[in-house]
Tab-separated table of C-alpha atoms in Angstrom:
chain	number	residue	atom	x	y	z
A	1	MET	CA	-20.512	-22.515	-11.676
A	2	PRO	CA	-20.094	-23.695	-8.047
A	3	GLU	CA	-18.382	-21.282	-5.678
A	4	GLU	CA	-14.909	-22.229	-4.451
A	5	ARG	CA	-14.620	-22.102	-0.685
A	6	LEU	CA	-11.379	-21.107	0.939
A	7	ASP	CA	-9.571	-23.790	2.893
A	8	PRO	CA	-10.024	-23.071	6.655
A	9	ALA	CA	-6.222	-23.271	7.069
A	10	VAL	CA	-5.785	-20.549	4.438
A	11	ARG	CA	-8.389	-18.371	6.192
A	12	ARG	CA	-6.578	-18.774	9.512
A	13	LEU	CA	-3.231	-17.929	7.928
A	14	ALA	CA	-4.691	-14.852	6.219
A	15	GLY	CA	-6.173	-13.672	9.530
A	16	ILE	CA	-2.840	-14.024	11.342
A	17	LEU	CA	-0.922	-12.185	8.626
A	18	VAL	CA	-3.504	-9.404	8.266
A	19	LEU	CA	-3.218	-8.719	12.009
A	20	GLY	CA	0.531	-8.203	11.563
A	21	ALA	CA	-0.055	-5.857	8.625
A	22	LEU	CA	-2.429	-3.683	10.673
A	23	ALA	CA	0.430	-2.051	12.591
A	24	PRO	CA	2.355	-0.442	9.673
A	25	LEU	CA	-0.865	0.537	7.885
A	26	LEU	CA	-2.248	2.165	11.025
A	27	ASP	CA	1.070	3.800	11.872
A	28	SER	CA	1.435	5.834	8.686
A	29	THR	CA	-2.015	7.421	8.998
A	30	ILE	CA	-1.783	8.139	12.720
A	31	VAL	CA	1.646	9.778	12.450
A	32	SER	CA	0.453	12.226	9.774
A	33	ILE	CA	-2.183	13.587	12.157
A	34	ALA	CA	0.286	14.000	15.040
A	35	LEU	CA	3.146	15.767	13.215
A	36	HIS	CA	2.207	19.295	14.356
A	37	THR	CA	2.004	18.297	18.040
A	38	LEU	CA	5.165	16.217	17.755
A	39	GLY	CA	7.082	19.174	16.292
A	40	GLN	CA	6.000	21.469	19.108
A	41	ASP	CA	7.043	18.993	21.793
A	42	LEU	CA	10.467	18.267	20.265
A	43	GLY	CA	11.107	21.833	19.119
A	44	ALA	CA	11.602	20.682	15.529
A	45	SER	CA	11.464	22.878	12.446
A	46	THR	CA	9.085	22.104	9.602
A	47	ALA	CA	12.040	21.081	7.424
A	48	SER	CA	13.178	18.556	10.049
A	49	LEU	CA	9.659	17.387	10.807
A	50	GLN	CA	8.918	16.270	7.253
A	51	TRP	CA	11.716	13.699	7.584
A	52	VAL	CA	9.655	11.819	10.177
A	53	SER	CA	7.504	10.707	7.247
A	54	THR	CA	10.123	10.844	4.497
A	55	ALA	CA	12.669	8.646	6.327
A	56	TYR	CA	10.002	5.976	6.829
A	57	LEU	CA	8.974	6.053	3.167
A	58	LEU	CA	12.573	5.918	1.931
A	59	ALA	CA	13.406	2.932	4.153
A	60	LEU	CA	10.247	1.179	2.996
A	61	ALA	CA	11.053	1.798	-0.674
A	62	THR	CA	14.594	0.517	-0.223
A	63	VAL	CA	13.676	-2.889	1.252
A	64	VAL	CA	10.577	-3.764	-0.795
A	65	PRO	CA	12.686	-5.079	-3.720
A	66	ILE	CA	14.458	-7.697	-1.558
A	67	SER	CA	11.242	-9.165	-0.112
A	68	GLY	CA	10.781	-11.708	-2.918
A	69	TRP	CA	14.400	-12.862	-2.666
A	70	ALA	CA	14.207	-13.091	1.154
A	71	VAL	CA	11.112	-15.334	1.048
A	72	ASP	CA	12.845	-17.703	-1.384
A	73	ARG	CA	16.279	-17.622	0.263
A	74	TYR	CA	15.148	-18.076	3.873
A	75	ASP	CA	12.276	-19.723	5.706
A	76	SER	CA	9.338	-17.392	4.986
A	77	ARG	CA	8.097	-17.807	8.563
A	78	HIS	CA	11.375	-16.413	9.881
A	79	VAL	CA	11.247	-13.521	7.391
A	80	TRP	CA	7.753	-12.597	8.609
A	81	LEU	CA	8.718	-12.846	12.289
A	82	GLY	CA	11.898	-10.848	11.667
A	83	ALA	CA	10.024	-8.057	9.853
A	84	LEU	CA	7.441	-7.852	12.652
A	85	THR	CA	10.186	-7.743	15.279
A	86	LEU	CA	11.942	-4.910	13.433
A	87	PHE	CA	8.716	-2.912	13.234
A	88	LEU	CA	7.999	-3.568	16.930
A	89	THR	CA	11.521	-2.478	17.919
A	90	GLY	CA	11.309	0.643	15.760
A	91	SER	CA	7.938	1.580	17.275
A	92	LEU	CA	9.247	1.222	20.830
A	93	LEU	CA	12.355	3.280	20.060
A	94	CYS	CA	10.274	5.990	18.348
A	95	GLY	CA	8.116	6.312	21.465
A	96	LEU	CA	11.274	6.693	23.589
A	97	ALA	CA	12.954	9.237	21.268
A	98	ARG	CA	14.232	12.378	23.012
A	99	ASN	CA	14.902	14.568	19.981
A	100	ILE	CA	13.979	14.844	16.321
A	101	ASP	CA	17.229	13.279	15.052
A	102	THR	CA	16.821	10.041	17.011
A	103	LEU	CA	13.136	9.892	16.062
A	104	ILE	CA	14.040	10.088	12.355
A	105	ALA	CA	16.651	7.326	12.798
A	106	PHE	CA	14.147	5.066	14.590
A	107	ARG	CA	11.525	5.727	11.896
A	108	THR	CA	14.018	4.216	9.448
A	109	VAL	CA	14.035	1.002	11.514
A	110	GLN	CA	10.230	0.994	11.400
A	111	GLY	CA	10.286	1.504	7.631
A	112	ILE	CA	12.579	-1.481	7.061
A	113	GLY	CA	10.182	-3.767	8.950
A	114	GLY	CA	7.077	-2.263	7.362
A	115	GLY	CA	8.523	-2.488	3.851
A	116	LEU	CA	8.924	-6.260	4.170
A	117	LEU	CA	5.573	-7.049	5.787
A	118	LEU	CA	3.038	-6.337	3.012
A	119	PRO	CA	4.766	-8.068	0.043
A	120	VAL	CA	5.659	-11.062	2.248
A	121	LEU	CA	2.009	-11.265	3.375
A	122	GLN	CA	0.798	-11.384	-0.228
A	123	THR	CA	3.354	-14.038	-1.159
A	124	LEU	CA	2.514	-16.308	1.778
A	125	VAL	CA	-1.271	-16.248	1.328
A	126	MET	CA	-1.122	-16.598	-2.464
A	127	ARG	CA	1.110	-19.655	-2.170
A	128	ALA	CA	-1.135	-21.163	0.499
A	129	ALA	CA	-4.276	-20.618	-1.604
A	130	GLY	CA	-2.776	-22.340	-4.658
A	131	GLY	CA	-4.765	-20.130	-7.050
A	132	ARG	CA	-8.178	-21.034	-5.584
A	133	GLY	CA	-10.791	-18.561	-4.323
A	134	LEU	CA	-8.556	-15.544	-4.861
A	135	GLY	CA	-11.470	-13.093	-4.893
A	136	ARG	CA	-12.488	-14.090	-1.375
A	137	LEU	CA	-8.873	-14.083	-0.280
A	138	MET	CA	-8.293	-10.568	-1.611
A	139	ALA	CA	-11.446	-9.422	0.175
A	140	ALA	CA	-9.796	-10.513	3.415
A	141	ILE	CA	-6.214	-9.321	2.977
A	142	THR	CA	-6.982	-5.944	1.360
A	143	LEU	CA	-9.477	-4.897	4.034
A	144	PRO	CA	-6.907	-3.213	6.331
A	145	ALA	CA	-5.193	-1.474	3.406
A	146	VAL	CA	-8.406	0.364	2.515
A	147	VAL	CA	-10.185	0.840	5.838
A	148	VAL	CA	-7.253	1.646	8.148
A	149	PRO	CA	-6.097	4.764	6.253
A	150	ILE	CA	-9.646	6.121	6.560
A	151	LEU	CA	-10.211	5.313	10.232
A	152	GLY	CA	-6.597	5.965	11.285
A	153	PRO	CA	-6.893	9.768	11.354
A	154	VAL	CA	-9.800	9.497	13.825
A	155	LEU	CA	-7.742	7.308	16.156
A	156	GLY	CA	-4.747	9.594	15.689
A	157	GLY	CA	-6.810	12.652	16.580
A	158	LEU	CA	-8.122	10.968	19.734
A	159	ILE	CA	-4.609	9.913	20.817
A	160	VAL	CA	-3.109	13.357	20.239
A	161	GLY	CA	-6.066	15.051	21.904
A	162	HIS	CA	-6.005	12.956	25.089
A	163	LEU	CA	-2.512	11.356	25.401
A	164	SER	CA	1.148	12.117	24.702
A	165	TRP	CA	2.288	11.941	21.073
A	166	ARG	CA	4.467	8.996	22.131
A	167	TRP	CA	1.341	6.828	22.172
A	168	ILE	CA	1.035	7.095	18.380
A	169	PHE	CA	3.998	4.676	18.397
A	170	TYR	CA	3.238	2.735	21.587
A	171	VAL	CA	-0.182	1.775	20.174
A	172	ASN	CA	1.678	-0.533	17.752
A	173	LEU	CA	3.216	-2.613	20.545
A	174	PRO	CA	0.223	-4.752	21.635
A	175	VAL	CA	-0.756	-5.338	17.997
A	176	CYS	CA	2.773	-6.496	17.089
A	177	LEU	CA	3.148	-8.675	20.185
A	178	LEU	CA	-0.161	-10.450	19.530
A	179	ALA	CA	0.714	-10.854	15.840
A	180	LEU	CA	4.121	-12.332	16.770
A	181	ALA	CA	2.563	-14.821	19.194
A	182	LEU	CA	-0.002	-15.981	16.626
A	183	ALA	CA	2.532	-16.112	13.786
A	184	TRP	CA	4.959	-18.204	15.855
A	185	ARG	CA	2.292	-20.902	16.116
A	186	GLY	CA	0.238	-20.359	12.975
A	187	VAL	CA	2.589	-19.490	10.090
A	188	PRO	CA	4.004	-22.684	8.539
A	189	LYS	CA	7.678	-23.109	7.771
A	190	SER	CA	8.817	-23.168	4.165
A	191	THR	CA	11.766	-24.801	2.417
A	192	PRO	CA	14.464	-22.192	1.699
A	193	ARG	CA	16.521	-22.150	-1.494
A	194	PRO	CA	20.147	-21.832	-0.267
A	195	GLY	CA	21.466	-21.516	-3.831
A	196	HIS	CA	19.215	-18.536	-4.605
A	197	HIS	CA	21.804	-15.743	-4.556
A	198	LEU	CA	20.931	-12.083	-4.158
A	199	ASP	CA	21.089	-10.058	-7.383
A	200	LEU	CA	23.461	-7.441	-5.946
A	201	THR	CA	23.681	-5.411	-9.161
A	202	GLY	CA	19.891	-5.230	-9.331
A	203	LEU	CA	19.687	-4.232	-5.667
A	204	LEU	CA	22.240	-1.428	-6.105
A	205	LEU	CA	20.202	-0.062	-9.016
A	206	LEU	CA	16.573	-0.618	-7.987
A	207	SER	CA	16.579	0.260	-4.272
A	208	PRO	CA	18.347	3.641	-4.661
A	209	GLY	CA	16.248	4.303	-7.762
A	210	LEU	CA	13.003	3.771	-5.879
A	211	ALA	CA	14.279	5.774	-2.897
A	212	ALA	CA	15.215	8.693	-5.155
A	213	LEU	CA	11.852	8.534	-6.916
A	214	VAL	CA	9.876	8.446	-3.646
A	215	TYR	CA	12.014	11.259	-2.214
A	216	GLY	CA	11.514	13.386	-5.308
A	217	LEU	CA	7.767	12.856	-5.271
A	218	SER	CA	7.580	13.935	-1.613
A	219	GLU	CA	9.675	17.099	-2.155
A	220	THR	CA	9.305	20.295	-4.172
A	221	GLY	CA	11.548	22.584	-6.174
A	222	THR	CA	15.184	21.659	-6.865
A	223	ALA	CA	15.061	18.453	-4.811
A	224	ARG	CA	12.208	17.107	-6.939
A	225	ALA	CA	13.818	18.224	-10.200
A	226	THR	CA	17.026	16.373	-9.316
A	227	ALA	CA	15.777	13.270	-7.505
A	228	ILE	CA	13.039	12.183	-9.924
A	229	PRO	CA	15.287	12.068	-13.036
A	230	ALA	CA	18.027	10.323	-11.024
A	231	GLY	CA	15.537	7.717	-9.816
A	232	ALA	CA	14.151	7.244	-13.328
A	233	VAL	CA	17.661	6.657	-14.752
A	234	LEU	CA	18.517	4.078	-12.076
A	235	ILE	CA	15.216	2.235	-12.632
A	236	ALA	CA	15.822	2.262	-16.411
A	237	LEU	CA	19.294	0.771	-15.845
A	238	PHE	CA	17.743	-1.868	-13.577
A	239	THR	CA	15.198	-2.726	-16.283
A	240	HIS	CA	18.022	-3.223	-18.797
A	241	HIS	CA	19.875	-5.437	-16.310
A	242	ALA	CA	16.835	-7.445	-15.146
A	243	LEU	CA	15.775	-8.416	-18.671
A	244	ARG	CA	19.188	-9.991	-19.224
A	245	ALA	CA	19.968	-11.458	-15.792
A	246	ARG	CA	19.455	-15.180	-15.172
A	247	ASP	CA	17.993	-14.670	-11.689
A	248	PRO	CA	17.075	-10.968	-11.326
A	249	LEU	CA	16.014	-9.275	-8.099
A	250	VAL	CA	12.563	-8.651	-9.633
A	251	ASP	CA	11.534	-10.716	-12.655
A	252	LEU	CA	10.298	-8.165	-15.186
A	253	ARG	CA	9.473	-10.985	-17.598
A	254	LEU	CA	6.205	-11.191	-15.690
A	255	PHE	CA	5.084	-8.237	-17.822
A	256	GLN	CA	5.040	-10.541	-20.861
A	257	ASP	CA	1.908	-12.003	-19.282
A	258	ARG	CA	-1.029	-9.877	-20.456
A	259	ALA	CA	-3.134	-10.284	-17.320
A	260	PHE	CA	-0.234	-9.346	-15.037
A	261	ALA	CA	0.867	-6.403	-17.213
A	262	VAL	CA	-2.616	-4.871	-17.397
A	263	SER	CA	-3.205	-5.525	-13.695
A	264	SER	CA	0.067	-3.756	-12.861
A	265	ILE	CA	-0.938	-0.674	-14.855
A	266	LEU	CA	-4.285	-0.681	-13.068
A	267	THR	CA	-2.532	-1.094	-9.703
A	268	PHE	CA	-0.556	2.063	-10.503
A	269	LEU	CA	-3.694	3.980	-11.526
A	270	ASN	CA	-5.654	2.665	-8.547
A	271	GLY	CA	-2.795	3.891	-6.345
A	272	LEU	CA	-3.371	7.355	-7.826
A	273	ALA	CA	-7.074	7.195	-6.943
A	274	LEU	CA	-6.645	5.715	-3.460
A	275	PHE	CA	-3.633	7.654	-2.135
A	276	GLY	CA	-4.475	10.808	-4.065
A	277	GLY	CA	-7.914	10.754	-2.457
A	278	MET	CA	-6.374	10.154	0.981
A	279	PHE	CA	-4.327	13.324	0.427
A	280	LEU	CA	-7.136	15.515	-0.945
A	281	LEU	CA	-10.158	14.572	1.142
A	282	PRO	CA	-8.919	15.491	4.667
A	283	LEU	CA	-7.611	18.824	3.327
A	284	TYR	CA	-10.931	19.501	1.618
A	285	TYR	CA	-12.921	19.002	4.806
A	286	GLN	CA	-10.511	21.089	6.897
A	287	GLN	CA	-9.691	23.927	4.478
A	288	VAL	CA	-12.883	24.264	2.441
A	289	ARG	CA	-15.548	23.168	4.920
A	290	GLY	CA	-13.744	24.390	8.055
A	291	GLU	CA	-13.852	21.142	10.028
A	292	GLY	CA	-11.450	20.193	12.831
A	293	VAL	CA	-9.085	17.228	12.648
A	294	ILE	CA	-11.322	14.776	14.535
A	295	ALA	CA	-14.492	15.966	12.763
A	296	ALA	CA	-12.803	15.610	9.362
A	297	GLY	CA	-11.785	12.062	10.251
A	298	LEU	CA	-15.325	11.173	11.265
A	299	LEU	CA	-16.770	12.700	8.101
A	300	LEU	CA	-14.510	10.401	6.069
A	301	ALA	CA	-15.958	7.323	7.779
A	302	PRO	CA	-18.574	6.683	5.006
A	303	GLN	CA	-15.681	5.830	2.683
A	304	GLY	CA	-14.726	3.083	5.130
A	305	LEU	CA	-18.330	1.844	5.074
A	306	GLY	CA	-18.159	1.634	1.283
A	307	SER	CA	-14.920	-0.346	1.549
A	308	LEU	CA	-16.612	-2.805	3.893
A	309	LEU	CA	-19.504	-3.228	1.451
A	310	ALA	CA	-16.968	-4.025	-1.284
A	311	ARG	CA	-15.972	-7.208	0.561
A	312	THR	CA	-19.022	-8.838	-1.045
A	313	THR	CA	-17.472	-8.415	-4.505
A	314	GLY	CA	-14.752	-10.990	-3.762
A	315	PRO	CA	-16.929	-14.010	-4.635
A	316	LEU	CA	-18.266	-12.052	-7.631
A	317	THR	CA	-14.714	-11.695	-8.961
A	318	ASP	CA	-14.199	-15.449	-8.590
A	319	ARG	CA	-17.348	-16.112	-10.643
A	320	LEU	CA	-17.144	-13.423	-13.346
A	321	GLY	CA	-13.402	-12.779	-13.606
A	322	PRO	CA	-11.592	-9.539	-12.751
A	323	ARG	CA	-12.530	-7.355	-15.748
A	324	PRO	CA	-16.217	-6.543	-15.057
A	325	VAL	CA	-15.637	-6.003	-11.332
A	326	ALA	CA	-12.550	-3.809	-11.877
A	327	VAL	CA	-14.185	-1.595	-14.525
A	328	THR	CA	-17.419	-1.227	-12.540
A	329	GLY	CA	-15.437	-0.374	-9.404
A	330	MET	CA	-13.499	2.359	-11.180
A	331	LEU	CA	-16.675	3.826	-12.663
A	332	LEU	CA	-18.141	3.962	-9.145
A	333	CYS	CA	-14.969	5.658	-7.899
A	334	ALA	CA	-15.296	8.346	-10.603
A	335	LEU	CA	-19.003	8.779	-9.815
A	336	GLY	CA	-18.253	9.140	-6.106
A	337	THR	CA	-15.638	11.841	-6.783
A	338	LEU	CA	-17.845	14.059	-8.981
A	339	PRO	CA	-19.849	15.753	-6.134
A	340	PHE	CA	-16.575	17.209	-4.804
A	341	LEU	CA	-16.345	19.276	-7.996
A	342	LEU	CA	-19.539	21.144	-7.068
A	343	PRO	CA	-19.287	24.605	-5.433
A	344	HIS	CA	-21.403	23.901	-2.328
A	345	PRO	CA	-22.425	20.226	-2.065
A	346	GLY	CA	-24.580	19.184	0.886
A	347	ALA	CA	-23.212	17.029	3.697
A	348	ALA	CA	-25.617	14.178	2.917
A	349	LEU	CA	-24.577	14.131	-0.759
A	350	LEU	CA	-20.893	14.016	0.203
A	351	ALA	CA	-21.491	11.175	2.666
A	352	LEU	CA	-23.269	9.187	-0.065
A	353	ALA	CA	-20.508	10.038	-2.550
A	354	LEU	CA	-17.808	8.830	-0.145
A	355	THR	CA	-19.660	5.546	0.372
A	356	VAL	CA	-19.850	4.998	-3.392
A	357	ARG	CA	-16.205	6.021	-3.810
A	358	GLY	CA	-15.029	3.663	-1.074
A	359	LEU	CA	-17.018	0.803	-2.605
A	360	GLY	CA	-15.551	1.487	-6.047
A	361	VAL	CA	-11.893	1.870	-5.040
A	362	SER	CA	-11.940	-1.227	-2.842
A	363	ALA	CA	-13.774	-3.437	-5.358
A	364	ALA	CA	-11.431	-2.370	-8.157
A	365	ASN	CA	-8.360	-2.946	-5.997
A	366	MET	CA	-9.408	-6.506	-5.141
A	367	ALA	CA	-10.293	-7.412	-8.727
A	368	VAL	CA	-7.011	-6.015	-10.052
A	369	MET	CA	-5.019	-8.033	-7.507
A	370	VAL	CA	-6.855	-11.197	-8.554
A	371	GLY	CA	-5.955	-10.449	-12.173
A	372	ALA	CA	-2.287	-10.100	-11.216
A	373	TYR	CA	-1.981	-13.306	-9.187
A	374	GLN	CA	-4.522	-15.755	-10.556
A	375	GLY	CA	-2.856	-18.536	-12.508
A	376	LEU	CA	0.742	-17.659	-11.606
A	377	ASP	CA	2.873	-20.654	-10.752
A	378	HIS	CA	4.392	-21.083	-7.279
A	379	ALA	CA	7.890	-19.841	-8.205
A	380	ARG	CA	6.719	-16.528	-9.703
A	381	ILE	CA	4.507	-15.411	-6.805
A	382	PRO	CA	7.301	-13.735	-4.740
A	383	HIS	CA	8.338	-11.667	-7.770
A	384	ALA	CA	4.697	-10.739	-8.396
A	385	GLY	CA	4.236	-9.659	-4.763
A	386	THR	CA	7.311	-7.437	-4.883
A	387	THR	CA	6.353	-5.901	-8.234
A	388	VAL	CA	2.752	-5.180	-7.266
A	389	ARG	CA	3.850	-3.499	-4.045
A	390	ILE	CA	6.407	-1.312	-5.859
A	391	VAL	CA	3.911	-0.291	-8.548
A	392	GLN	CA	1.230	0.572	-5.989
A	393	GLN	CA	3.652	2.622	-3.890
A	394	VAL	CA	4.961	4.590	-6.868
A	395	GLY	CA	1.400	5.155	-8.108
A	396	GLY	CA	0.409	6.544	-4.723
A	397	GLY	CA	3.453	8.828	-4.675
A	398	VAL	CA	2.775	10.110	-8.190
A	399	GLY	CA	-0.912	10.689	-7.424
A	400	THR	CA	-0.156	12.654	-4.260
A	401	ALA	CA	2.567	14.702	-5.976
A	402	VAL	CA	0.400	15.563	-9.008
A	403	LEU	CA	-2.596	16.565	-6.916
A	404	ALA	CA	-0.422	18.607	-4.531
A	405	THR	CA	1.032	20.442	-7.541
A	406	VAL	CA	-2.444	21.076	-8.968
A	407	LEU	CA	-3.570	22.512	-5.618
A	408	ALA	CA	-0.480	24.711	-5.362
A	409	HIS	CA	-0.966	26.221	-8.833
A	410	ALA	CA	-4.753	26.626	-8.775
A	411	HIS	CA	-6.230	29.739	-7.222
A	412	GLY	CA	-8.981	30.459	-4.704
A	413	SER	CA	-12.213	28.491	-4.702
A	414	ALA	CA	-11.318	26.673	-7.928
A	415	ALA	CA	-8.327	24.863	-6.387
A	416	PHE	CA	-10.060	21.807	-4.922
A	417	PRO	CA	-12.620	21.305	-7.744
A	418	HIS	CA	-9.685	21.443	-10.180
A	419	ALA	CA	-7.739	18.837	-8.167
A	420	PHE	CA	-10.770	16.549	-7.870
A	421	ALA	CA	-11.292	16.867	-11.640
A	422	TRP	CA	-7.752	15.505	-12.123
A	423	ALA	CA	-8.494	12.662	-9.694
A	424	THR	CA	-11.645	11.816	-11.678
A	425	ALA	CA	-9.677	11.873	-14.936
A	426	PHE	CA	-7.165	9.368	-13.510
A	427	THR	CA	-10.033	7.015	-12.726
A	428	VAL	CA	-11.643	7.381	-16.162
A	429	VAL	CA	-8.312	6.469	-17.780
A	430	ALA	CA	-8.152	3.431	-15.491
A	431	CYS	CA	-11.604	2.344	-16.731
A	432	GLY	CA	-10.292	2.284	-20.293
A	433	VAL	CA	-7.234	0.256	-19.296
A	434	GLY	CA	-9.478	-2.112	-17.315
A	435	LEU	CA	-11.256	-3.116	-20.515
A	436	CYS	CA	-7.958	-4.742	-21.596
A	437	LEU	CA	-8.080	-7.229	-18.726
A	438	PRO	CA	-8.895	-10.766	-19.853
A	439	VAL	CA	-12.466	-11.804	-19.091
A	440	ARG	CA	-11.110	-15.034	-17.670
A	441	VAL	CA	-7.566	-15.453	-16.386
A	442	ALA	CA	-5.680	-18.499	-17.588
A	443	SER	CA	-4.551	-21.278	-15.317
A	444	ALA	CA	-0.943	-21.567	-14.177
A	445	GLN	CA	-0.221	-24.196	-16.798
A	446	GLN	CA	-1.571	-21.972	-19.589
A	447	ARG	CA	0.309	-18.896	-18.364
A	448	SER	CA	3.699	-20.509	-17.778
């Protein structure tokens, strides 16, 4: 079967949009490294300091559901430029913050911009590609999402070690300005749908529901016990509403499509593996192996190398379909996690394991995304982009919360092996679900 080449215009568009997505992806990883220093400088308590991250995540969760509607209702180019401008403004204000309260407020502005950027990116490039060469396209647009969280802590450590904490926000400014300049010239205009009204009932149910769920997953004790059930009830009410609405905020009828439904489940499980690993691995190197922040970041670099190697599986997904690549990737992820269950693994073994793990997670993520999007018609792509982003975010939150709970309740030297065993089990379950993916995904005509 001859390989489909991406249109040069689509490649250019993907490059411009990926540059814009670098800033929010980089920001979240850098900020986590700098929280201790930031708290000392602003005289903030630990309880206040956690809201620097939580406020960002809540704002992000709140605006993700409206991204599909915004792309349809307005010129998608203006939506992209507006989201970038919001993130740029929030970054500048965060760097200028004089106390913890204003910093938390400005992080909310950042979160609103960041929450729009990634689903809008996916919608724009999927529409431009027209269902062709999606494996190669996913290899391009998912690269920052996998590599940046691994390399970000190293950059964050260097910034905190040699500059003021304010530079963890100022570093976003040149990236955003360049992305804005390129997007102004390189992102094509689209035809808005003025009659596409916002599903206000759906918004009032889904956005608070997601915010409550994300908040509950990031908290402990009473806050978690209250917020998670409240979020679940609101999301259940939204589901009931969306299945009956003529033009819902997020079209849940997409789940009637087998390829999309299975891909969404795998996106959730892959979120567990990716974000759960991002939570566990730095702690393992610092608490178990006694490494410093910068050293721990450098020791995680082999996972980034594995992610880069996974870029070659994009064309393979186009040729073979998503199922074999997704299942193989998840098996590699499980294999790469197993050495962390050992009592005293060598440094070389762990470096090799991280390379294999990075290759597996990244390859699986790309193949699953292809399964979700391939064959969808033009009108359903914004809904798919919003849904995939929500599912991935919730999966990451659940994975982090479960593994944090496992660590908190395990004792002594068994804590981390026990947590990594749970992470491996998540991936093995994902392998079983991956076998339900279609070998070949139907065309848009067959799926509509």
